[in-house]
């Protein structure tokens, strides 16, 4: 044991993946003396699987990370080689920005970004153990025996904890292809009594683009007007490319079916669960026998790289079977495989053991973020890294921890899902997970979160200024539009379909009607023509959802009343008569911090909630008496 004064640092972040990069950056931005320790310096910013960022739900997370001045969105914009807004034809609430990424540019730009942050040191090393101060984690021990003491430690080791790569019948310990697994730390974590389990995921073979017959394939182009991730970016930074589209077929499926027993996933070698929404090609063939083709996107991994990522055929079949089935696919008849696909199994920690600050309940001072918490995906990892790094810094500098309510952000939805429900399969974000998705849009992430970032002091001056300027333009645009109005008759004459109820509609209200945009209004009121496109578009999106949002705001207020009712850590659920044994056990293990979190535990019922509430009220009355 050692004395608190002997700390070398405020925060140590272990792992330089997507969670680690964001955790280290925000911790330093929050003013904490931070050190990032990672296995390989050149591994910082590596994308282990698909060369793409964003998508439905995931794009929302990137925008939210960006709104808090995180790094992922800006680096993705610098390295994006094809931008597409998914669900472009649907409403803005469910549109998700996505970009195909040049792996090398992403990695280099991330390494440059992190090394330019003041307050942040980066060193290469393997963390093998923790320094303990009683139950509290107070630093790390590296594999070479050196010790680093810090007030908080953020662990973001991804798929490395006892990682095991499987291809066919072979199994090799590894954190991912080309990286060694982390074994000693995993054993140490087990000895801390943490609830741990195994999960798995997989990746497809990498192809040599020079051996693909691109000429016969369908082309997928990026958007003509690319939508960026960061609120600070304006346009792509590098040349844009197209992807190819092809399909599996009956011959592909027959080879896979014939060799299923040789697949690591289907040969009975795995006990762990994989991502349901990112199935292997073996899974697709077995689960969807009625389908005679599955789509495969051929995604170039970079501008000066011949490697192609065939999105849709992740596999753990032996390498010879992979070559055979891949060559049955149109355009890939003579393809060369550069690296076989594989599956990886790894340890994760049950996230129910975490507080919503992502600090472990049983080991204060230790925060976990990323794949180690049972999630999958770069974006989910980055968003958790931001929460864990921020809270580690807050605690180390003796400030209040920061919580993200699920009513305000996708970040909040994910953290709440993880810590209250835990995971039974790798967790990924979807827009359907957010109850209040009409107000949690990718387009308004800055309006929802940048003020919080400014208050916490984690937003740099450039963003601060850009946000203040945007807010000014929005406020002025809204005031000017609110000052204009049309009667239903006037609106009809202009072709705007409003009900003839005699009620005048303001300029803002008119923007929510079909086929009305600022160009239409500027024809009626030419003095509005100088409102810039970005401001006009944002006011229009806000106005489109204004009525729903008002209803949602009332629901959120009602929800917040329960949501924010704190539940003491030491509440004895067994002593509440009327609660089933199963529910008591779940509550005891999840230790919800609020009544709202308790309500989302599987099997919870309104009467059970009433019993818990009554118990808290009784305890409060007794305390006051
Ligand atoms: P990582 O990005 O893995 O970073 C972990 C970091 O920790 C590394 O830098 C490593 O060097 C460091 N580290 C590990 N141990 C130590 C130690 N003891 N000391 C110091 N440093 C250490 N996501 C999807 O969304 N879809 C997919 O289809 C998909 N498929 C995948 C397939 C494979 C084979 C793999 C490996 C990953 C896949 N992913 C997929 C997941 C995606 O790569 C991860 O979710 C994401 O990278 C997790 O980020 P992270 O920061 O938690 O971990």
XYZ file of C-alpha atoms and ligand atoms in Angstrom:
678
model
C 0.000 0.000 0.000
C 1.165 3.566 -0.617
C 0.104 7.039 0.229
C -2.166 9.065 -2.062
C 0.438 11.852 -2.468
C 2.681 9.498 -4.404
C 0.547 9.425 -7.552
C 2.559 9.995 -10.735
C -0.494 10.851 -12.829
C -4.199 11.566 -12.701
C -5.372 9.040 -15.306
C -3.824 6.020 -17.046
C -5.639 4.730 -20.132
C -4.763 1.148 -21.089
C -5.144 0.397 -24.816
C -4.909 2.655 -27.867
C -7.930 1.362 -29.804
C -11.108 3.328 -30.430
C -12.212 3.478 -26.786
C -8.684 4.221 -25.551
C -8.035 7.045 -28.030
C -11.247 8.833 -27.044
C -10.733 8.187 -23.299
C -7.174 9.541 -23.347
C -8.117 12.588 -25.426
C -11.092 13.632 -23.269
C -9.241 13.015 -20.029
C -6.450 15.336 -21.181
C -8.994 17.893 -22.444
C -10.594 17.818 -19.002
C -7.275 18.939 -17.556
C -6.136 15.605 -16.075
C -2.459 14.570 -16.445
C -3.010 11.508 -18.595
C -0.886 8.644 -19.917
C -1.917 6.181 -22.614
C -0.209 2.783 -22.364
C -0.679 0.516 -25.342
C 0.882 -2.672 -26.703
C 2.159 -1.054 -29.907
C 2.403 2.627 -30.755
C 1.806 1.848 -34.417
C -1.391 0.016 -33.379
C -3.090 3.247 -32.254
C -6.157 3.876 -34.418
C -6.089 0.444 -36.094
C -9.469 -0.718 -37.388
C -9.578 -4.446 -36.607
C -12.396 -5.283 -38.956
C -14.346 -3.297 -41.558
C -12.856 -0.088 -42.974
C -15.984 1.981 -42.303
C -17.333 4.269 -39.607
C -20.908 5.225 -38.818
C -24.211 3.838 -40.037
C -27.656 3.739 -38.453
C -27.391 4.486 -34.735
C -23.601 4.263 -34.958
C -23.454 7.507 -36.954
C -25.481 9.162 -34.171
C -22.863 8.053 -31.643
C -20.035 9.528 -33.725
C -21.901 12.840 -33.984
C -22.431 12.886 -30.208
C -18.759 12.126 -29.557
C -17.918 14.969 -31.934
C -20.362 17.332 -30.210
C -18.298 16.824 -27.042
C -15.148 17.614 -29.077
C -14.099 13.953 -29.355
C -11.689 12.847 -32.053
C -13.420 10.064 -34.044
C -15.641 12.250 -36.259
C -12.870 14.621 -37.343
C -10.436 11.778 -38.097
C -13.121 9.883 -40.044
C -13.779 13.018 -42.118
C -10.051 13.367 -42.873
C -9.789 9.742 -43.999
C -13.230 9.145 -45.581
C -13.058 7.860 -49.166
C -16.805 7.421 -49.664
C -19.583 9.156 -47.727
C -23.182 7.984 -47.714
C -26.105 9.166 -45.632
C -28.080 5.981 -44.886
C -31.902 6.181 -44.931
C -31.657 9.428 -46.925
C -35.268 9.000 -48.078
C -36.605 8.563 -44.549
C -36.966 11.263 -41.890
C -33.856 12.944 -40.437
C -34.331 11.121 -37.090
C -33.330 7.768 -38.550
C -30.745 8.936 -41.068
C -27.235 7.784 -40.267
C -24.008 9.199 -41.692
C -21.526 6.498 -42.788
C -18.133 6.628 -44.457
C -15.787 4.178 -46.053
C -12.373 4.841 -44.518
C -8.805 4.697 -45.771
C -7.271 2.621 -42.970
C -3.761 4.064 -43.259
C -4.880 7.684 -43.310
C -7.163 7.057 -40.298
C -4.381 5.443 -38.281
C -1.792 8.088 -39.144
C -4.196 10.965 -38.493
C -5.261 9.459 -35.138
C -1.644 8.981 -34.054
C -0.841 12.566 -35.067
C -3.919 13.920 -33.263
C -3.181 12.107 -29.996
C 0.497 13.020 -29.998
C -0.423 16.693 -30.385
C -2.614 16.822 -27.255
C -1.011 18.595 -24.320
C -1.374 16.830 -20.954
C -1.195 13.447 -22.739
C 1.860 11.134 -22.752
C 1.818 7.978 -24.840
C 4.016 4.968 -24.080
C 4.363 1.446 -25.462
C 3.968 -1.366 -22.916
C 1.867 -4.277 -21.757
C -0.181 -3.724 -18.637
C -0.084 -6.977 -16.667
C -1.407 -6.061 -13.217
C -2.989 -3.353 -11.101
C -1.597 -1.483 -8.127
C -4.143 -1.650 -5.336
C -4.796 0.599 -2.375
C -7.105 -1.726 -0.441
C -10.011 -2.345 -2.820
C -9.196 0.730 -4.878
C -7.207 0.541 -8.095
C -4.382 3.054 -7.917
C -2.178 2.351 -10.904
C -0.797 -0.358 -13.156
C 2.161 -2.725 -13.312
C 3.718 -3.295 -16.722
C 4.971 -6.693 -17.914
C 8.587 -5.523 -17.340
C 7.744 -4.937 -13.662
C 7.660 -1.123 -13.770
C 4.877 0.580 -11.868
C 2.829 3.676 -12.730
C 0.607 5.169 -10.060
C -2.510 7.105 -10.970
C -5.715 8.191 -9.313
C -7.853 6.523 -12.010
C -7.259 3.768 -14.574
C -9.343 3.267 -17.740
C -9.113 -0.209 -19.255
C -9.918 -0.507 -22.977
C -8.298 -3.771 -24.090
C -10.882 -4.708 -26.768
C -10.783 -8.337 -27.942
C -7.312 -8.901 -26.449
C -8.236 -10.462 -23.071
C -7.464 -14.167 -23.575
C -8.191 -13.626 -27.289
C -8.217 -16.833 -29.312
C -8.311 -16.763 -33.118
C -9.955 -19.738 -34.801
C -9.794 -20.696 -38.459
C -11.307 -24.118 -39.164
C -9.892 -26.552 -36.599
C -6.863 -24.412 -35.674
C -6.796 -22.106 -32.644
C -4.098 -19.478 -31.921
C -3.969 -17.118 -28.943
C -4.047 -13.544 -30.356
C -5.691 -10.174 -29.642
C -6.528 -9.862 -33.358
C -4.607 -10.928 -36.506
C -0.929 -10.049 -35.971
C -1.251 -9.054 -32.283
C -0.553 -11.133 -29.176
C -3.300 -11.823 -26.649
C -3.398 -10.321 -23.156
C -3.339 -13.245 -20.734
C -1.829 -12.083 -17.422
C -4.157 -9.120 -17.079
C -7.178 -11.334 -17.802
C -6.097 -13.710 -15.007
C -5.600 -10.768 -12.661
C -9.081 -9.466 -13.442
C -10.547 -12.848 -12.708
C -8.777 -12.846 -9.340
C -10.499 -9.524 -8.530
C -13.737 -11.502 -8.652
C -15.128 -9.649 -11.671
C -18.069 -11.313 -13.415
C -16.540 -12.345 -16.753
C -17.750 -14.254 -19.789
C -16.725 -15.097 -23.371
C -18.009 -13.565 -26.609
C -16.972 -14.008 -30.210
C -16.893 -12.119 -33.472
C -15.532 -12.721 -36.954
C -14.055 -11.059 -40.010
C -14.000 -11.935 -43.734
C -10.944 -12.824 -45.856
C -9.119 -9.836 -47.373
C -8.924 -9.857 -51.176
C -6.399 -8.507 -53.675
C -8.340 -5.861 -55.612
C -6.101 -6.351 -58.685
C -7.533 -9.863 -59.109
C -11.202 -8.713 -59.024
C -13.115 -8.313 -62.289
C -14.582 -4.890 -61.401
C -15.907 -4.332 -64.925
C -18.749 -6.850 -64.570
C -19.870 -5.707 -61.118
C -22.482 -3.178 -60.061
C -20.962 0.043 -58.804
C -21.922 1.722 -55.551
C -21.061 5.405 -55.597
C -20.908 7.799 -52.690
C -23.398 10.660 -52.242
C -23.117 13.637 -54.579
C -23.320 15.959 -51.593
C -21.398 14.163 -48.848
C -22.540 14.569 -45.238
C -19.625 14.879 -42.811
C -19.430 13.462 -39.288
C -17.928 16.444 -37.545
C -19.819 19.678 -37.022
C -16.487 21.355 -37.812
C -15.845 19.661 -41.189
C -17.136 20.984 -44.480
C -16.027 18.557 -47.223
C -14.076 15.311 -47.746
C -10.317 15.754 -47.488
C -9.214 13.107 -50.004
C -10.208 11.588 -53.363
C -13.549 9.708 -53.318
C -14.007 6.163 -54.674
C -16.790 3.678 -55.543
C -17.367 0.217 -54.082
C -18.473 -2.897 -55.983
C -21.550 -5.018 -55.332
C -21.786 -8.758 -55.960
C -23.699 -11.748 -54.542
C -23.190 -15.252 -53.205
C -25.056 -17.964 -55.153
C -26.192 -21.587 -54.991
C -22.653 -22.881 -55.710
C -21.214 -20.735 -52.884
C -23.859 -21.984 -50.468
C -23.310 -25.643 -51.437
C -19.572 -25.435 -50.633
C -20.260 -23.734 -47.297
C -22.993 -26.241 -46.402
C -20.751 -29.219 -47.283
C -17.953 -27.927 -45.025
C -19.980 -26.680 -42.060
C -18.416 -29.196 -39.651
C -15.002 -27.712 -40.528
C -16.094 -24.195 -39.569
C -14.757 -23.054 -36.190
C -18.194 -21.587 -35.439
C -20.248 -24.585 -36.542
C -17.753 -27.343 -35.672
C -18.634 -27.051 -31.974
C -15.364 -25.289 -31.000
C -17.070 -22.208 -29.599
C -19.271 -21.923 -26.548
C -19.509 -18.143 -26.752
C -22.136 -16.007 -28.482
C -21.494 -13.891 -31.585
C -23.095 -10.699 -32.940
C -26.610 -11.552 -34.181
C -26.731 -8.552 -36.483
C -23.377 -9.222 -38.088
C -23.685 -12.944 -38.866
C -20.981 -15.045 -40.511
C -21.660 -16.347 -44.017
C -22.040 -19.823 -42.447
C -24.791 -18.378 -40.230
C -26.531 -16.770 -43.193
C -26.521 -19.984 -45.224
C -27.918 -22.018 -42.320
C -30.416 -19.495 -40.938
C -31.779 -18.255 -44.255
C -31.920 -21.471 -46.317
C -34.733 -19.990 -48.398
C -32.435 -17.254 -49.772
C -30.414 -18.219 -52.824
C -28.123 -15.165 -52.762
C -26.628 -12.770 -50.229
C -25.258 -9.351 -51.093
C -21.492 -8.746 -50.810
C -20.052 -5.207 -50.864
C -16.486 -5.029 -52.133
C -14.951 -2.158 -50.160
C -11.439 -0.876 -51.001
C -9.404 -0.425 -47.793
C -7.570 2.650 -49.040
C -6.556 4.897 -51.911
C -3.065 3.425 -52.346
C -3.897 -0.065 -51.065
C -5.032 -3.011 -53.199
C -6.677 -4.739 -50.232
C -10.443 -5.161 -50.527
C -12.801 -5.955 -47.661
C -15.707 -8.161 -48.841
C -18.427 -6.978 -46.485
C -20.969 -9.774 -45.858
C -18.867 -12.953 -45.885
C -17.209 -13.070 -42.477
C -16.157 -16.699 -41.924
C -14.153 -19.121 -39.806
C -14.010 -21.935 -42.380
C -10.536 -23.366 -43.147
C -8.472 -21.286 -45.598
C -8.804 -23.832 -48.454
C -12.624 -23.755 -48.187
C -12.584 -19.943 -48.096
C -10.630 -19.862 -51.396
C -13.040 -22.329 -52.941
C -16.298 -20.606 -51.993
C -15.063 -17.059 -52.647
C -14.159 -17.979 -56.237
C -17.758 -19.026 -56.991
C -18.840 -15.383 -56.554
C -19.316 -13.241 -59.677
C -16.298 -11.019 -60.278
C -14.155 -13.023 -57.842
C -13.556 -16.066 -60.078
C -9.762 -15.524 -60.079
C -9.432 -13.629 -56.816
C -6.320 -13.897 -54.617
C -6.891 -14.027 -50.855
C -4.380 -11.865 -48.965
C -5.461 -12.915 -45.469
C -8.032 -15.563 -44.546
C -11.109 -14.656 -42.549
C -11.212 -15.757 -38.914
C -13.303 -15.793 -35.781
C -12.054 -14.549 -32.437
C -13.232 -15.452 -28.953
C -12.362 -13.194 -26.002
C -13.149 -12.371 -22.360
C -15.535 -9.567 -21.483
C -16.725 -8.159 -18.180
C -20.454 -8.197 -17.411
C -21.229 -4.459 -17.679
C -23.839 -4.798 -14.910
C -20.806 -4.603 -12.609
C -20.324 -0.962 -13.683
C -21.771 2.309 -12.475
C -23.134 4.604 -15.168
C -19.823 6.486 -14.935
C -18.342 3.174 -16.223
C -16.412 2.747 -12.957
C -16.395 -0.757 -11.531
C -18.431 -0.950 -8.360
C -16.161 -3.522 -6.712
C -12.889 -1.833 -7.723
C -13.210 1.956 -7.408
C -10.714 3.845 -9.545
C -10.998 1.328 -12.402
C -13.136 2.304 -15.423
C -13.896 0.015 -18.362
C -14.783 1.003 -21.934
C -15.245 -0.608 -25.335
C -15.383 -4.225 -26.431
C -14.301 -5.318 -22.912
C -17.850 -4.327 -21.815
C -19.493 -6.703 -24.286
C -20.112 -4.236 -27.114
C -19.043 -4.503 -30.740
C -18.045 -1.687 -33.071
C -15.642 1.227 -33.207
C -18.358 3.809 -32.567
C -19.768 2.088 -29.470
C -16.183 1.796 -28.185
C -15.401 5.473 -28.836
C -18.573 6.663 -27.095
C -17.832 4.566 -24.010
C -14.219 5.724 -24.070
C -15.474 9.287 -23.899
C -17.709 8.546 -20.886
C -15.064 6.513 -19.014
C -12.187 8.915 -19.772
C -14.280 11.928 -18.781
C -15.388 10.378 -15.502
C -11.915 9.038 -14.687
C -10.599 12.584 -15.143
C -13.457 14.078 -13.095
C -12.813 11.697 -10.225
C -9.018 12.179 -10.369
C -9.417 15.950 -10.212
C -12.077 15.708 -7.491
C -15.022 16.873 -9.582
C -18.549 15.420 -9.779
C -19.049 12.466 -12.085
C -20.987 13.115 -15.310
C -24.000 11.021 -16.247
C -25.686 10.865 -19.639
C -29.482 10.372 -19.328
C -31.032 8.157 -22.016
C -33.488 10.940 -22.784
C -30.671 13.205 -24.031
C -28.312 11.044 -26.089
C -27.607 7.717 -27.738
C -24.520 7.629 -25.504
C -26.915 7.630 -22.543
C -29.106 4.938 -24.104
C -26.111 2.643 -24.588
C -24.605 3.181 -21.128
C -27.982 2.636 -19.488
C -28.667 -0.516 -21.537
C -25.262 -1.915 -20.623
C -25.234 -1.219 -16.899
C -28.850 -2.143 -16.211
C -29.499 -5.005 -18.636
C -26.025 -6.392 -19.276
C -25.357 -8.275 -22.519
C -26.121 -11.760 -23.731
C -24.574 -11.135 -27.172
C -22.224 -8.444 -28.521
C -24.151 -5.165 -28.130
C -24.408 -2.748 -31.025
C -26.339 0.469 -31.392
C -29.577 0.803 -33.405
C -31.921 3.751 -33.680
C -34.686 1.454 -32.356
C -32.938 1.273 -28.958
C -33.692 4.968 -28.308
C -37.227 5.664 -27.054
C -36.839 9.383 -27.774
C -35.182 9.088 -31.176
C -37.233 11.891 -32.722
C -35.357 14.348 -30.547
C -32.044 12.425 -30.478
C -31.124 13.130 -34.079
C -27.675 13.097 -35.647
C -28.302 16.630 -36.962
C -28.916 18.150 -33.523
C -26.213 16.309 -31.517
C -24.320 19.586 -31.067
C -27.398 21.404 -29.784
C -27.964 18.570 -27.299
C -24.401 18.068 -26.063
C -21.946 20.845 -26.934
C -23.263 23.144 -24.135
C -22.553 20.312 -21.657
C -19.045 19.918 -23.088
C -18.476 23.676 -22.765
C -19.658 23.624 -19.165
C -17.279 20.740 -18.372
C -14.389 22.507 -20.087
C -13.717 19.729 -22.616
C -14.533 21.727 -25.758
C -11.738 23.613 -27.524
C -12.071 27.297 -28.415
C -12.551 26.651 -32.159
C -15.634 24.517 -31.542
C -16.871 26.810 -28.824
C -16.809 29.718 -31.299
C -18.304 27.734 -34.188
C -21.149 26.551 -31.955
C -21.882 30.038 -30.585
C -21.934 31.379 -34.157
C -24.327 28.620 -35.282
C -26.618 29.271 -32.323
C -26.674 32.984 -33.170
C -27.591 32.263 -36.784
C -30.324 29.819 -35.726
C -31.799 32.248 -33.211
C -31.854 35.091 -35.732
C -33.332 32.844 -38.468
C -36.046 31.593 -36.106
C -36.970 35.109 -34.983
C -37.245 36.326 -38.574
C -39.329 33.302 -39.644
C -41.570 33.567 -36.591
C -42.332 37.162 -37.572
C -43.814 36.115 -40.936
C -47.116 34.347 -41.395
C -49.719 33.327 -43.989
C -53.427 32.691 -43.736
C -54.579 29.226 -44.920
C -55.987 30.881 -48.035
C -52.691 32.624 -48.867
C -50.820 29.366 -48.264
C -53.172 27.418 -50.558
C -52.696 29.938 -53.327
C -48.951 29.212 -53.134
C -49.647 25.447 -53.394
C -49.003 24.730 -49.688
C -51.546 22.186 -48.480
C -52.795 23.413 -45.111
C -56.222 22.763 -43.599
C -58.586 25.700 -44.102
C -59.107 26.322 -40.369
C -58.572 30.049 -40.407
C -55.355 29.774 -38.341
C -52.336 31.750 -39.550
C -49.109 29.711 -39.841
C -45.745 31.264 -39.051
C -42.758 30.893 -41.374
C -41.330 28.262 -38.996
C -44.572 26.262 -39.013
C -44.830 26.472 -42.797
C -41.387 24.858 -43.086
C -42.814 21.622 -41.665
C -45.251 21.270 -44.617
C -44.619 19.036 -47.605
C -42.670 20.630 -50.483
C -41.952 23.806 -48.482
C -38.374 24.913 -47.987
C -36.552 28.182 -47.602
C -36.483 28.742 -51.367
C -40.305 28.693 -51.439
C -40.535 31.075 -48.494
C -37.900 33.403 -49.965
C -40.112 33.822 -53.011
C -42.917 35.045 -50.747
C -40.617 37.117 -48.493
C -37.482 38.064 -50.484
C -35.820 39.552 -47.363
C -35.413 35.954 -46.035
C -33.194 34.962 -48.969
C -29.999 35.729 -47.020
C -30.615 32.969 -44.427
C -27.851 30.484 -45.275
C -28.654 26.918 -46.402
C -27.277 25.205 -43.274
C -29.309 27.402 -40.917
C -32.451 27.048 -43.053
C -32.088 23.253 -43.174
C -31.620 22.989 -39.394
C -34.656 25.173 -38.660
C -36.646 23.054 -41.088
C -35.593 19.762 -39.401
C -36.389 21.187 -35.961
C -39.765 22.407 -37.186
C -40.567 19.033 -38.777
C -40.358 17.402 -35.353
C -41.600 20.299 -33.211
C -45.064 18.813 -32.541
C -43.747 15.334 -31.746
C -41.009 16.813 -29.596
C -43.501 18.729 -27.493
C -45.336 15.462 -26.789
C -42.030 13.725 -26.125
C -40.906 16.489 -23.791
C -43.960 15.830 -21.593
C -43.245 12.101 -21.646
C -39.601 12.763 -20.807
C -40.607 14.938 -17.844
C -42.848 12.169 -16.525
C -40.110 9.630 -17.143
C -37.503 11.823 -15.431
C -39.507 11.880 -12.193
C -39.000 8.117 -11.741
C -35.784 8.013 -13.627
C -34.022 10.333 -11.225
C -35.297 8.830 -7.972
C -31.975 7.586 -6.549
C -31.722 4.060 -5.140
C -29.185 3.611 -2.332
C -26.305 1.192 -3.095
C -26.980 -0.792 0.093
C -30.697 -1.378 -0.448
C -31.599 -4.931 0.653
C -33.960 -6.193 -2.047
C -34.378 -9.537 -0.254
C -36.018 -7.648 2.598
C -38.769 -6.224 0.367
C -41.618 -8.678 0.702
C -43.588 -9.262 -2.476
C -40.583 -9.212 -4.836
C -39.869 -12.552 -6.511
C -36.579 -14.258 -5.672
C -35.529 -14.007 -9.318
C -36.170 -10.279 -9.460
C -34.347 -9.735 -6.137
C -31.323 -11.566 -7.535
C -31.389 -9.458 -10.713
C -31.713 -6.205 -8.760
C -28.963 -7.265 -6.403
C -26.612 -8.018 -9.271
C -27.473 -4.950 -11.405
C -27.561 -2.553 -8.421
C -29.557 0.099 -10.334
C -28.626 3.644 -9.349
C -32.089 5.068 -10.029
C -35.672 3.837 -10.069
C -35.669 4.406 -13.851
C -32.806 1.936 -14.271
C -34.583 -0.572 -12.034
C -37.632 -0.279 -14.288
C -35.666 -1.452 -17.303
C -34.417 -4.645 -15.679
C -35.798 -7.689 -17.478
C -38.877 -9.045 -15.667
C -39.606 -5.808 -13.778
C -43.325 -5.070 -13.328
C -45.236 -1.916 -12.266
C -46.293 -3.516 -8.919
C -42.662 -4.451 -8.202
C -41.633 -0.844 -8.956
C -44.311 0.373 -6.544
C -42.918 -1.909 -3.808
C -39.387 -0.579 -4.305
C -40.612 3.031 -4.321
C -42.594 2.410 -1.130
C -39.473 0.958 0.494
C -37.370 4.005 -0.399
C -40.051 6.387 0.875
C -40.235 4.408 4.144
C -36.436 4.573 4.576
C -36.510 8.320 3.858
C -39.274 8.871 6.433
C -37.352 6.840 9.032
C -34.193 8.815 8.364
C -36.033 12.103 8.811
C -37.925 10.974 11.929
P -9.547 -2.342 -29.782
O -9.789 -1.432 -30.897
O -9.401 -3.779 -30.044
O -8.249 -1.828 -29.013
C -7.690 -2.514 -27.931
C -6.343 -1.883 -27.629
O -5.864 -2.361 -26.388
C -5.270 -2.204 -28.657
O -4.631 -1.000 -29.012
C -4.313 -3.109 -27.912
O -2.975 -2.977 -28.340
C -4.470 -2.614 -26.489
N -4.149 -3.593 -25.444
C -4.694 -4.811 -25.269
N -4.181 -5.399 -24.177
C -3.312 -4.517 -23.631
C -2.462 -4.542 -22.480
N -2.443 -5.585 -21.661
N -1.676 -3.468 -22.236
C -1.691 -2.379 -23.057
N -2.471 -2.309 -24.153
C -3.284 -3.359 -24.429
N -17.081 -4.438 -35.061
C -18.177 -4.218 -35.774
O -18.861 -3.221 -35.572
N -18.574 -5.080 -36.727
C -17.841 -6.180 -37.002
O -18.210 -6.942 -37.861
C -16.673 -6.441 -36.262
N -15.930 -7.550 -36.471
C -14.768 -7.735 -35.806
C -13.976 -8.837 -36.112
C -12.771 -9.031 -35.489
C -11.961 -10.211 -35.846
C -12.345 -8.125 -34.504
C -11.023 -8.316 -33.796
C -13.133 -7.041 -34.177
C -14.359 -6.845 -34.837
N -15.171 -5.748 -34.574
C -16.311 -5.521 -35.286
C -15.025 -4.993 -33.410
C -14.230 -3.718 -33.452
O -12.964 -3.933 -33.975
C -14.130 -3.388 -32.013
O -15.426 -3.272 -31.472
C -13.418 -2.130 -31.671
O -12.151 -2.075 -32.250
C -13.313 -2.107 -30.170
O -12.580 -1.031 -29.772
P -11.798 -1.114 -28.428
O -11.169 0.201 -28.244
O -12.658 -1.652 -27.358
O -10.661 -2.232 -28.681
